[in-house]
Coordinates of N, CA and C in Angstrom, one line a residue:
X1 N -4.7 -21.8 -25.1 CA -3.3 -22.0 -25.2 C -2.6 -21.6 -23.9
X2 N -1.7 -22.4 -23.5 CA -1.0 -22.2 -22.2 C 0.4 -21.8 -22.4
X3 N 0.8 -20.7 -21.9 CA 2.2 -20.2 -22.0 C 3.0 -20.5 -20.7
X4 N 4.0 -21.3 -20.8 CA 4.9 -21.5 -19.6 C 6.1 -20.6 -19.6
X5 N 6.0 -19.6 -18.8 CA 7.0 -18.5 -18.8 C 8.4 -19.0 -18.2
X6 N 8.4 -20.1 -17.5 CA 9.6 -20.6 -17.0 C 10.4 -21.4 -18.0
X7 N 9.7 -21.9 -19.0 CA 10.3 -22.7 -20.1 C 10.7 -21.8 -21.3
X8 N 9.8 -20.9 -21.6 CA 10.0 -20.0 -22.7 C 10.5 -18.7 -22.2
X9 N 11.8 -18.5 -22.3 CA 12.5 -17.4 -21.7 C 12.6 -16.1 -22.6
X10 N 11.8 -16.1 -23.7 CA 11.9 -14.9 -24.5 C 11.2 -13.7 -23.8
X11 N 12.1 -12.7 -23.5 CA 11.6 -11.6 -22.8 C 10.5 -10.8 -23.5
X12 N 10.7 -10.7 -24.8 CA 9.8 -10.0 -25.7 C 8.4 -10.7 -25.7
X13 N 8.4 -12.0 -25.6 CA 7.1 -12.7 -25.6 C 6.4 -12.5 -24.3
X14 N 7.2 -12.5 -23.2 CA 6.6 -12.2 -21.9 C 5.9 -10.8 -21.9
X15 N 6.6 -9.9 -22.4 CA 6.1 -8.5 -22.5 C 4.8 -8.4 -23.3
X16 N 4.8 -9.1 -24.5 CA 3.6 -9.1 -25.3 C 2.4 -9.7 -24.6
X17 N 2.6 -10.8 -23.9 CA 1.6 -11.5 -23.2 C 1.0 -10.6 -22.0
X18 N 1.9 -10.0 -21.3 CA 1.5 -9.2 -20.1 C 0.9 -7.9 -20.5
X19 N 1.6 -7.2 -21.5 CA 1.1 -5.9 -21.9 C -0.2 -5.9 -22.5
X20 N -0.6 -7.0 -23.1 CA -1.9 -7.0 -23.8 C -3.0 -7.7 -23.0
X21 N -2.6 -8.1 -21.8 CA -3.7 -8.8 -20.9 C -3.9 -8.0 -19.6
X22 N -2.9 -7.3 -19.1 CA -3.1 -6.4 -17.9 C -3.6 -5.1 -18.4
X23 N -4.9 -4.9 -18.4 CA -5.5 -3.7 -19.1 C -6.5 -3.0 -18.2
X24 N -6.6 -1.7 -18.3 CA -5.6 -0.8 -18.9 C -4.5 -0.5 -17.9
X25 N -3.3 0.0 -18.4 CA -2.2 0.3 -17.5 C -2.1 1.8 -17.4
X26 N -2.1 2.4 -16.2 CA -1.9 3.8 -16.1 C -0.4 4.2 -16.6
X27 N -0.2 5.4 -16.9 CA 1.1 5.9 -17.4 C 1.6 6.9 -16.4
X28 N 2.8 6.6 -15.9 CA 3.6 7.5 -15.1 C 4.5 8.3 -16.0
X29 N 4.3 9.6 -16.1 CA 5.1 10.5 -16.8 C 6.2 11.1 -15.9
X30 N 7.3 10.4 -15.8 CA 8.3 10.6 -14.8 C 9.3 11.7 -15.2
X31 N 9.4 12.7 -14.3 CA 10.4 13.8 -14.5 C 11.5 13.6 -13.5
X32 N 12.8 13.6 -14.0 CA 13.9 13.5 -13.2 C 14.9 14.6 -13.6
X33 N 16.0 14.8 -12.9 CA 16.9 15.9 -13.2 C 18.3 15.5 -12.8
X34 N 19.3 15.8 -13.6 CA 20.7 15.6 -13.3 C 21.5 16.7 -13.9
X35 N 22.3 17.4 -13.1 CA 23.1 18.5 -13.6 C 22.4 19.5 -14.5
X36 N 21.2 19.8 -14.1 CA 20.4 20.8 -14.8 C 19.7 20.3 -16.0
X37 N 19.9 19.0 -16.4 CA 19.2 18.5 -17.5 C 17.9 17.8 -17.1
X38 N 16.8 18.2 -17.6 CA 15.5 17.7 -17.2 C 15.2 16.5 -18.1
X39 N 14.9 15.3 -17.5 CA 14.5 14.1 -18.3 C 13.0 13.9 -18.0
X40 N 12.3 13.6 -19.1 CA 10.9 13.4 -19.0 C 10.6 12.1 -19.8
X41 N 10.0 11.1 -19.2 CA 9.8 9.8 -19.8 C 8.6 9.1 -19.3
X42 N 7.8 8.5 -20.2 CA 6.6 7.8 -19.8 C 6.9 6.3 -19.5
X43 N 6.2 5.8 -18.5 CA 6.3 4.3 -18.1 C 4.9 3.8 -17.8
X44 N 4.6 2.7 -18.4 CA 3.3 2.1 -18.2 C 3.3 0.9 -17.3
X45 N 4.5 0.5 -16.9 CA 4.5 -0.5 -15.8 C 4.6 0.3 -14.5
X46 N 3.4 0.7 -14.1 CA 3.3 1.7 -13.0 C 2.0 1.4 -12.2
X47 N 2.1 1.5 -10.9 CA 0.9 1.2 -10.1 C 1.1 1.8 -8.7
X48 N -0.1 2.2 -8.1 CA -0.1 2.5 -6.7 C 0.2 1.3 -5.9
X49 N 1.1 1.3 -5.0 CA 1.5 0.2 -4.2 C 0.8 0.1 -2.8
X50 N 0.7 1.3 -2.2 CA 0.1 1.4 -0.9 C -0.3 2.9 -0.6
X51 N -1.4 3.0 0.1 CA -1.7 4.4 0.5 C -1.2 4.7 2.0
X52 N -0.8 3.7 2.7 CA -0.3 3.9 4.0 C 0.8 2.9 4.3
X53 N 2.1 3.2 4.1 CA 2.6 4.5 3.6 C 2.3 4.7 2.2
X54 N 2.2 6.0 1.8 CA 1.9 6.3 0.4 C 3.1 5.9 -0.5
X55 N 2.9 4.9 -1.3 CA 4.0 4.4 -2.2 C 3.5 4.1 -3.6
X56 N 4.3 4.2 -4.6 CA 4.0 3.7 -5.9 C 5.2 2.9 -6.4
X57 N 4.9 2.1 -7.5 CA 6.0 1.3 -8.1 C 6.1 1.6 -9.5
X58 N 7.3 1.9 -10.0 CA 7.5 2.1 -11.4 C 8.7 1.2 -11.9
X59 N 8.4 0.5 -12.9 CA 9.4 -0.4 -13.4 C 10.2 0.2 -14.6
X60 N 11.5 0.3 -14.5 CA 12.3 1.0 -15.5 C 13.3 0.0 -16.0
X61 N 13.5 0.0 -17.3 CA 14.4 -0.9 -18.0 C 15.8 -0.2 -18.3
X62 N 16.4 -0.8 -19.3 CA 17.7 -0.4 -19.7 C 17.7 0.0 -21.2
X63 N 18.6 0.8 -21.6 CA 18.8 1.2 -23.0 C 19.2 0.0 -23.8
X64 N 19.1 0.2 -25.1 CA 19.5 -0.9 -26.1 C 21.0 -1.3 -25.8
X65 N 21.8 -0.4 -25.4 CA 23.3 -0.7 -25.2 C 23.5 -1.3 -23.8
X66 N 22.4 -1.6 -23.0 CA 22.6 -2.2 -21.7 C 22.8 -1.3 -20.6
X67 N 23.0 0.0 -20.8 CA 23.1 1.0 -19.7 C 21.7 1.3 -19.2
X68 N 21.7 1.8 -17.9 CA 20.4 2.1 -17.3 C 19.8 3.3 -18.1
X69 N 18.4 3.3 -18.2 CA 17.8 4.4 -18.8 C 18.0 5.6 -17.9
X70 N 17.9 6.8 -18.4 CA 18.3 8.1 -17.7 C 17.4 8.2 -16.5
X71 N 16.1 7.8 -16.6 CA 15.2 7.9 -15.4 C 15.8 7.1 -14.2
X72 N 16.2 5.9 -14.5 CA 16.8 5.0 -13.5 C 18.1 5.6 -12.9
X73 N 19.0 6.0 -13.8 CA 20.2 6.5 -13.4 C 20.0 7.8 -12.5
X74 N 19.1 8.7 -12.9 CA 18.9 9.9 -12.2 C 18.2 9.6 -10.8
X75 N 17.3 8.7 -10.7 CA 16.7 8.4 -9.4 C 17.7 7.8 -8.5
X76 N 18.6 6.9 -9.1 CA 19.6 6.3 -8.2 C 20.5 7.4 -7.7
X77 N 20.8 8.4 -8.5 CA 21.7 9.5 -8.1 C 21.1 10.5 -7.1
X78 N 19.9 11.0 -7.5 CA 19.3 12.1 -6.7 C 18.3 11.7 -5.7
X79 N 17.8 10.4 -5.8 CA 16.8 9.8 -4.9 C 15.5 10.5 -5.0
X80 N 15.2 11.2 -6.1 CA 13.9 12.0 -6.2 C 13.4 11.9 -7.6
X81 N 12.1 12.0 -7.8 CA 11.5 12.2 -9.1 C 10.1 12.8 -8.9
X82 N 9.5 13.3 -9.9 CA 8.2 13.8 -9.9 C 7.4 13.1 -11.0
X83 N 6.3 12.5 -10.6 CA 5.4 11.7 -11.5 C 4.2 12.5 -11.8
X84 N 4.0 12.7 -13.1 CA 2.8 13.5 -13.6 C 1.9 12.5 -14.2
X85 N 0.6 12.7 -14.0 CA -0.4 11.9 -14.6 C -0.8 12.5 -15.9
X86 N -1.0 11.7 -16.9 CA -1.2 12.2 -18.3 C -2.7 12.2 -18.7
X87 N -3.1 13.4 -19.2 CA -4.4 13.5 -19.7 C -4.5 13.3 -21.2
X88 N -5.7 13.1 -21.7 CA -6.0 12.9 -23.1 C -5.3 14.0 -24.0
X89 N -5.4 15.2 -23.6 CA -4.8 16.3 -24.4 C -3.3 16.2 -24.6
X90 N -2.6 15.5 -23.7 CA -1.2 15.4 -23.8 C -0.7 14.1 -24.4
X91 N -1.6 13.3 -25.0 CA -1.2 12.0 -25.5 C 0.0 12.0 -26.5
X92 N -0.1 12.9 -27.5 CA 0.9 13.0 -28.5 C 2.3 13.4 -27.9
X93 N 2.3 14.4 -27.2 CA 3.6 14.9 -26.6 C 4.2 13.9 -25.6
X94 N 3.3 13.2 -24.9 CA 3.8 12.2 -24.0 C 4.4 11.1 -24.7
X95 N 3.8 10.7 -25.8 CA 4.4 9.6 -26.7 C 5.7 10.0 -27.3
X96 N 5.8 11.3 -27.7 CA 7.1 11.8 -28.2 C 8.2 11.6 -27.2
X97 N 7.8 11.9 -25.9 CA 8.9 11.9 -24.9 C 9.4 10.5 -24.6
X98 N 8.8 9.5 -25.2 CA 9.4 8.1 -25.0 C 10.6 7.9 -25.9
X99 N 10.9 8.8 -26.8 CA 12.0 8.6 -27.7 C 13.3 8.6 -26.9
X100 N 14.2 7.7 -27.2 CA 15.5 7.7 -26.6 C 16.4 8.8 -27.0
X101 N 16.9 9.6 -26.1 CA 17.8 10.7 -26.4 C 19.1 10.5 -25.6
X102 N 20.1 11.3 -26.0 CA 21.4 11.3 -25.3 C 21.1 11.9 -23.9
X103 N 21.9 11.5 -22.9 CA 21.7 11.9 -21.5 C 21.8 13.4 -21.4
X104 N 22.5 14.1 -22.2 CA 22.6 15.6 -22.1 C 21.6 16.3 -22.8
X105 N 20.6 15.6 -23.4 CA 19.5 16.2 -24.1 C 18.2 16.1 -23.2
X106 N 17.4 17.1 -23.3 CA 16.2 17.2 -22.5 C 15.0 17.1 -23.4
X107 N 14.1 16.2 -23.0 CA 12.8 16.1 -23.8 C 12.0 17.4 -23.7
X108 N 12.2 18.1 -22.6 CA 11.6 19.4 -22.4 C 12.0 20.4 -23.5
X109 N 13.2 20.4 -23.9 CA 13.7 21.3 -24.9 C 13.4 20.7 -26.3
X110 N 13.7 19.4 -26.5 CA 13.5 18.8 -27.8 C 12.1 18.9 -28.3
X111 N 11.1 18.6 -27.4 CA 9.7 18.5 -27.8 C 8.9 19.7 -27.2
X112 N 9.6 20.7 -26.7 CA 8.9 21.9 -26.2 C 7.8 21.5 -25.2
X113 N 8.2 20.7 -24.2 CA 7.3 20.4 -23.1 C 7.6 21.4 -22.0
X114 N 6.6 22.2 -21.7 CA 6.8 23.2 -20.7 C 6.7 22.6 -19.3
X115 N 7.6 23.1 -18.4 CA 7.6 22.6 -17.0 C 7.5 23.8 -16.1
X116 N 7.1 23.5 -14.8 CA 6.9 24.5 -13.8 C 7.7 24.0 -12.5
X117 N 8.5 24.8 -12.0 CA 9.2 24.4 -10.7 C 8.3 24.7 -9.6
X118 N 7.5 23.7 -9.2 CA 6.6 23.9 -8.1 C 7.2 23.8 -6.7
X119 N 8.2 22.9 -6.6 CA 8.9 22.7 -5.4 C 10.4 22.7 -5.7
X120 N 11.2 23.5 -5.0 CA 12.6 23.7 -5.3 C 13.4 22.5 -5.1
X121 N 13.0 21.6 -4.2 CA 13.8 20.4 -3.9 C 13.4 19.1 -4.7
X122 N 12.6 19.3 -5.7 CA 12.1 18.2 -6.6 C 12.2 18.6 -8.0
X123 N 12.3 17.7 -8.9 CA 12.2 18.0 -10.3 C 10.9 18.7 -10.6
X124 N 10.8 19.5 -11.7 CA 9.6 20.3 -12.0 C 8.4 19.4 -12.4
X125 N 7.2 20.0 -12.4 CA 6.1 19.2 -13.0 C 5.9 19.7 -14.4
X126 N 5.2 18.9 -15.2 CA 4.9 19.3 -16.5 C 3.6 20.2 -16.5
X127 N 3.7 21.3 -17.2 CA 2.7 22.4 -17.2 C 1.3 21.8 -17.5
X128 N 0.3 22.2 -16.8 CA -1.1 21.8 -17.0 C -1.4 20.3 -16.8
X129 N -0.6 19.6 -16.1 CA -1.0 18.2 -15.7 C -2.1 18.3 -14.6
X130 N -3.0 17.3 -14.5 CA -4.0 17.4 -13.5 C -3.5 17.0 -12.1
X131 N -2.5 16.1 -12.1 CA -2.0 15.5 -10.8 C -0.5 15.3 -10.9
X132 N 0.2 15.5 -9.9 CA 1.7 15.2 -9.8 C 2.0 14.7 -8.5
X133 N 2.9 13.7 -8.4 CA 3.4 13.1 -7.2 C 4.8 13.4 -7.0
X134 N 5.2 14.0 -5.9 CA 6.6 14.3 -5.5 C 7.1 13.1 -4.7
X135 N 8.1 12.4 -5.3 CA 8.5 11.1 -4.7 C 10.0 11.1 -4.4
X136 N 10.2 10.3 -3.3 CA 11.6 10.0 -2.9 C 11.8 8.5 -3.1
X137 N 13.1 8.1 -3.3 CA 13.4 6.7 -3.5 C 13.3 5.9 -2.2
X138 N 12.7 4.8 -2.3 CA 12.6 3.8 -1.2 C 13.5 2.7 -1.4
X139 N 13.3 1.9 -2.5 CA 14.1 0.8 -2.7 C 14.0 0.2 -4.1
X140 N 15.0 -0.5 -4.6 CA 14.9 -1.3 -5.8 C 14.5 -2.7 -5.5
X141 N 13.8 -3.4 -6.4 CA 13.5 -4.8 -6.2 C 14.3 -5.5 -7.2
X142 N 15.2 -6.4 -6.8 CA 16.0 -7.2 -7.7 C 15.3 -8.5 -8.1
X143 N 14.8 -8.5 -9.4 CA 14.0 -9.7 -9.8 C 14.9 -10.6 -10.7
X144 N 16.2 -10.2 -10.8 CA 17.1 -11.0 -11.6 C 17.1 -10.7 -13.1
X145 N 16.4 -9.7 -13.5 CA 16.2 -9.4 -14.9 C 16.7 -8.0 -15.3
X146 N 16.4 -7.5 -16.5 CA 16.9 -6.2 -16.9 C 16.0 -5.1 -16.5
X147 N 14.7 -5.4 -16.1 CA 13.8 -4.4 -15.6 C 13.9 -4.2 -14.1
X148 N 14.0 -3.0 -13.7 CA 14.2 -2.7 -12.3 C 12.9 -2.0 -11.7
X149 N 12.2 -2.8 -10.9 CA 11.0 -2.1 -10.2 C 11.6 -1.2 -9.1
X150 N 11.1 0.0 -9.1 CA 11.5 1.0 -8.1 C 10.3 1.3 -7.2
X151 N 10.5 1.2 -5.9 CA 9.4 1.6 -4.9 C 9.8 3.0 -4.5
X152 N 8.8 3.9 -4.7 CA 8.9 5.3 -4.4 C 8.0 5.8 -3.4
X153 N 8.4 6.5 -2.4 CA 7.6 7.1 -1.4 C 6.9 8.4 -2.0
X154 N 5.6 8.5 -1.8 CA 4.9 9.7 -2.3 C 4.9 10.7 -1.1
X155 N 5.7 11.8 -1.2 CA 5.8 12.7 -0.1 C 4.7 13.8 -0.2
X156 N 4.4 14.3 -1.4 CA 3.4 15.3 -1.6 C 2.7 15.1 -2.9
X157 N 1.4 15.5 -3.0 CA 0.6 15.3 -4.2 C 0.0 16.7 -4.6
X158 N 0.3 17.0 -5.8 CA -0.3 18.3 -6.4 C -1.6 17.9 -7.2
X159 N -2.7 18.5 -6.9 CA -3.9 18.3 -7.8 C -4.3 19.7 -8.2
X160 N -4.4 19.9 -9.5 CA -4.9 21.2 -10.1 C -6.3 21.5 -9.6
X161 N -6.5 22.7 -9.1 CA -7.8 23.1 -8.5 C -9.0 22.8 -9.5
X162 N -8.8 22.9 -10.8 CA -9.9 22.7 -11.7 C -10.3 21.2 -11.8
X163 N -9.4 20.3 -11.3 CA -9.8 18.9 -11.3 C -10.4 18.4 -10.0
X164 N -10.5 19.3 -9.0 CA -11.2 19.0 -7.8 C -12.6 19.4 -7.9
X165 N -13.5 18.5 -8.1 CA -14.9 18.8 -8.4 C -15.8 19.0 -7.1
X166 N -15.3 18.4 -6.0 CA -15.9 18.6 -4.8 C -14.9 18.6 -3.7
X167 N -14.6 19.8 -3.1 CA -13.5 20.0 -2.1 C -13.9 19.3 -0.8
X168 N -15.1 19.3 -0.4 CA -15.5 18.7 0.9 C -15.3 17.2 0.8
X169 N -15.7 16.6 -0.3 CA -15.6 15.1 -0.4 C -14.3 14.7 -1.0
X170 N -13.5 15.7 -1.4 CA -12.2 15.5 -2.1 C -12.4 14.6 -3.4
X171 N -13.3 15.0 -4.2 CA -13.6 14.3 -5.5 C -12.7 14.9 -6.6
X172 N -11.9 14.0 -7.2 CA -11.0 14.5 -8.3 C -11.4 13.8 -9.6
X173 N -11.4 14.6 -10.6 CA -11.8 14.0 -11.9 C -10.8 14.6 -13.0
X174 N -10.4 13.7 -13.9 CA -9.6 14.1 -15.1 C -9.7 12.9 -16.1
X175 N -9.3 13.2 -17.3 CA -9.4 12.2 -18.4 C -8.0 11.6 -18.7
X176 N -7.7 10.5 -18.0 CA -6.4 9.9 -18.1 C -6.2 9.1 -19.4
X177 N -4.9 9.0 -19.8 CA -4.5 8.1 -20.9 C -4.1 6.8 -20.2
X178 N -4.3 5.7 -21.0 CA -3.9 4.4 -20.5 C -3.2 3.7 -21.7
X179 N -2.4 2.7 -21.3 CA -1.7 1.9 -22.3 C -2.4 0.5 -22.4
X180 N -2.6 0.1 -23.6 CA -3.2 -1.2 -23.9 C -2.3 -1.9 -25.0
X181 N -1.5 -2.9 -24.6 CA -0.6 -3.5 -25.5 C 0.4 -2.4 -26.0
X182 N 0.5 -2.2 -27.3 CA 1.4 -1.2 -27.9 C 0.6 0.1 -28.2
X183 N -0.7 0.1 -27.9 CA -1.5 1.2 -28.2 C -1.9 2.0 -26.9
X184 N -2.6 3.1 -27.1 CA -3.1 3.8 -26.0 C -4.6 3.8 -26.1
X185 N -5.2 4.2 -24.9 CA -6.7 4.2 -24.9 C -7.1 5.3 -23.9
X186 N -8.3 5.8 -24.1 CA -9.0 6.7 -23.2 C -10.0 5.9 -22.5
X187 N -10.2 6.2 -21.2 CA -11.1 5.4 -20.4 C -12.6 5.6 -20.7
X188 N -13.0 6.8 -21.2 CA -14.4 7.0 -21.6 C -15.3 7.0 -20.4
X189 N -16.4 6.3 -20.6 CA -17.6 6.3 -19.7 C -17.2 5.7 -18.3
X190 N -17.6 6.4 -17.3 CA -17.5 5.9 -15.9 C -18.8 5.2 -15.6
X191 N -18.7 4.1 -14.9 CA -19.8 3.2 -14.5 C -20.0 3.2 -13.0
X192 N -21.1 3.6 -12.5 CA -21.4 3.5 -11.0 C -21.4 2.1 -10.6
X193 N -20.7 1.7 -9.5 CA -20.7 0.3 -9.0 C -22.2 -0.1 -8.7
X194 N -22.5 -1.4 -9.0 CA -23.8 -1.9 -8.6 C -23.9 -2.1 -7.1
X195 N -25.1 -2.0 -6.6 CA -25.3 -2.2 -5.2 C -25.2 -3.7 -4.9
X196 N -24.4 -4.0 -3.9 CA -24.3 -5.4 -3.5 C -25.5 -5.8 -2.6
X197 N -26.2 -6.9 -3.0 CA -27.4 -7.3 -2.2 C -27.0 -7.9 -0.9

């Protein structure tokens, strides 16, 4: 079956096709802040864009009423965010944090998500995450739709010492969550790459 996305303009159908075929998708647990209110939200349209310069891309949509999601509004205002990587142990609470709340409500308080202020000039990290990226706003990409891809510069990276299994080789290991369609998945077994003849 061939789907022509230029003829069939149903946004929901595009999402269903892409979300179930680009697998697995890593989850950016994005922390932003505005006027003392900490916003925590997961996004699975997320990818590393470049390591030189260090940049990532997170696509953020709009609320049902058409206004920008708090994450987008906060990054536009403060030009900063902290991206935490999600481990298996945090799957449930990460999912809870996807609930739409009023702008003056914090997922941290509603769902008892503990945070730690690691750097004074960035939003906090979520307690006990394996990795966190401290990011500054680079640019928005206007694709002409309701979803706004944000290019973010990675200024600093926090890695929990317990997840660094070899400091000399800088080997980092943790058990990430991934998004598959509307469901989640754990990556499970790692496979050593075969030797190329």
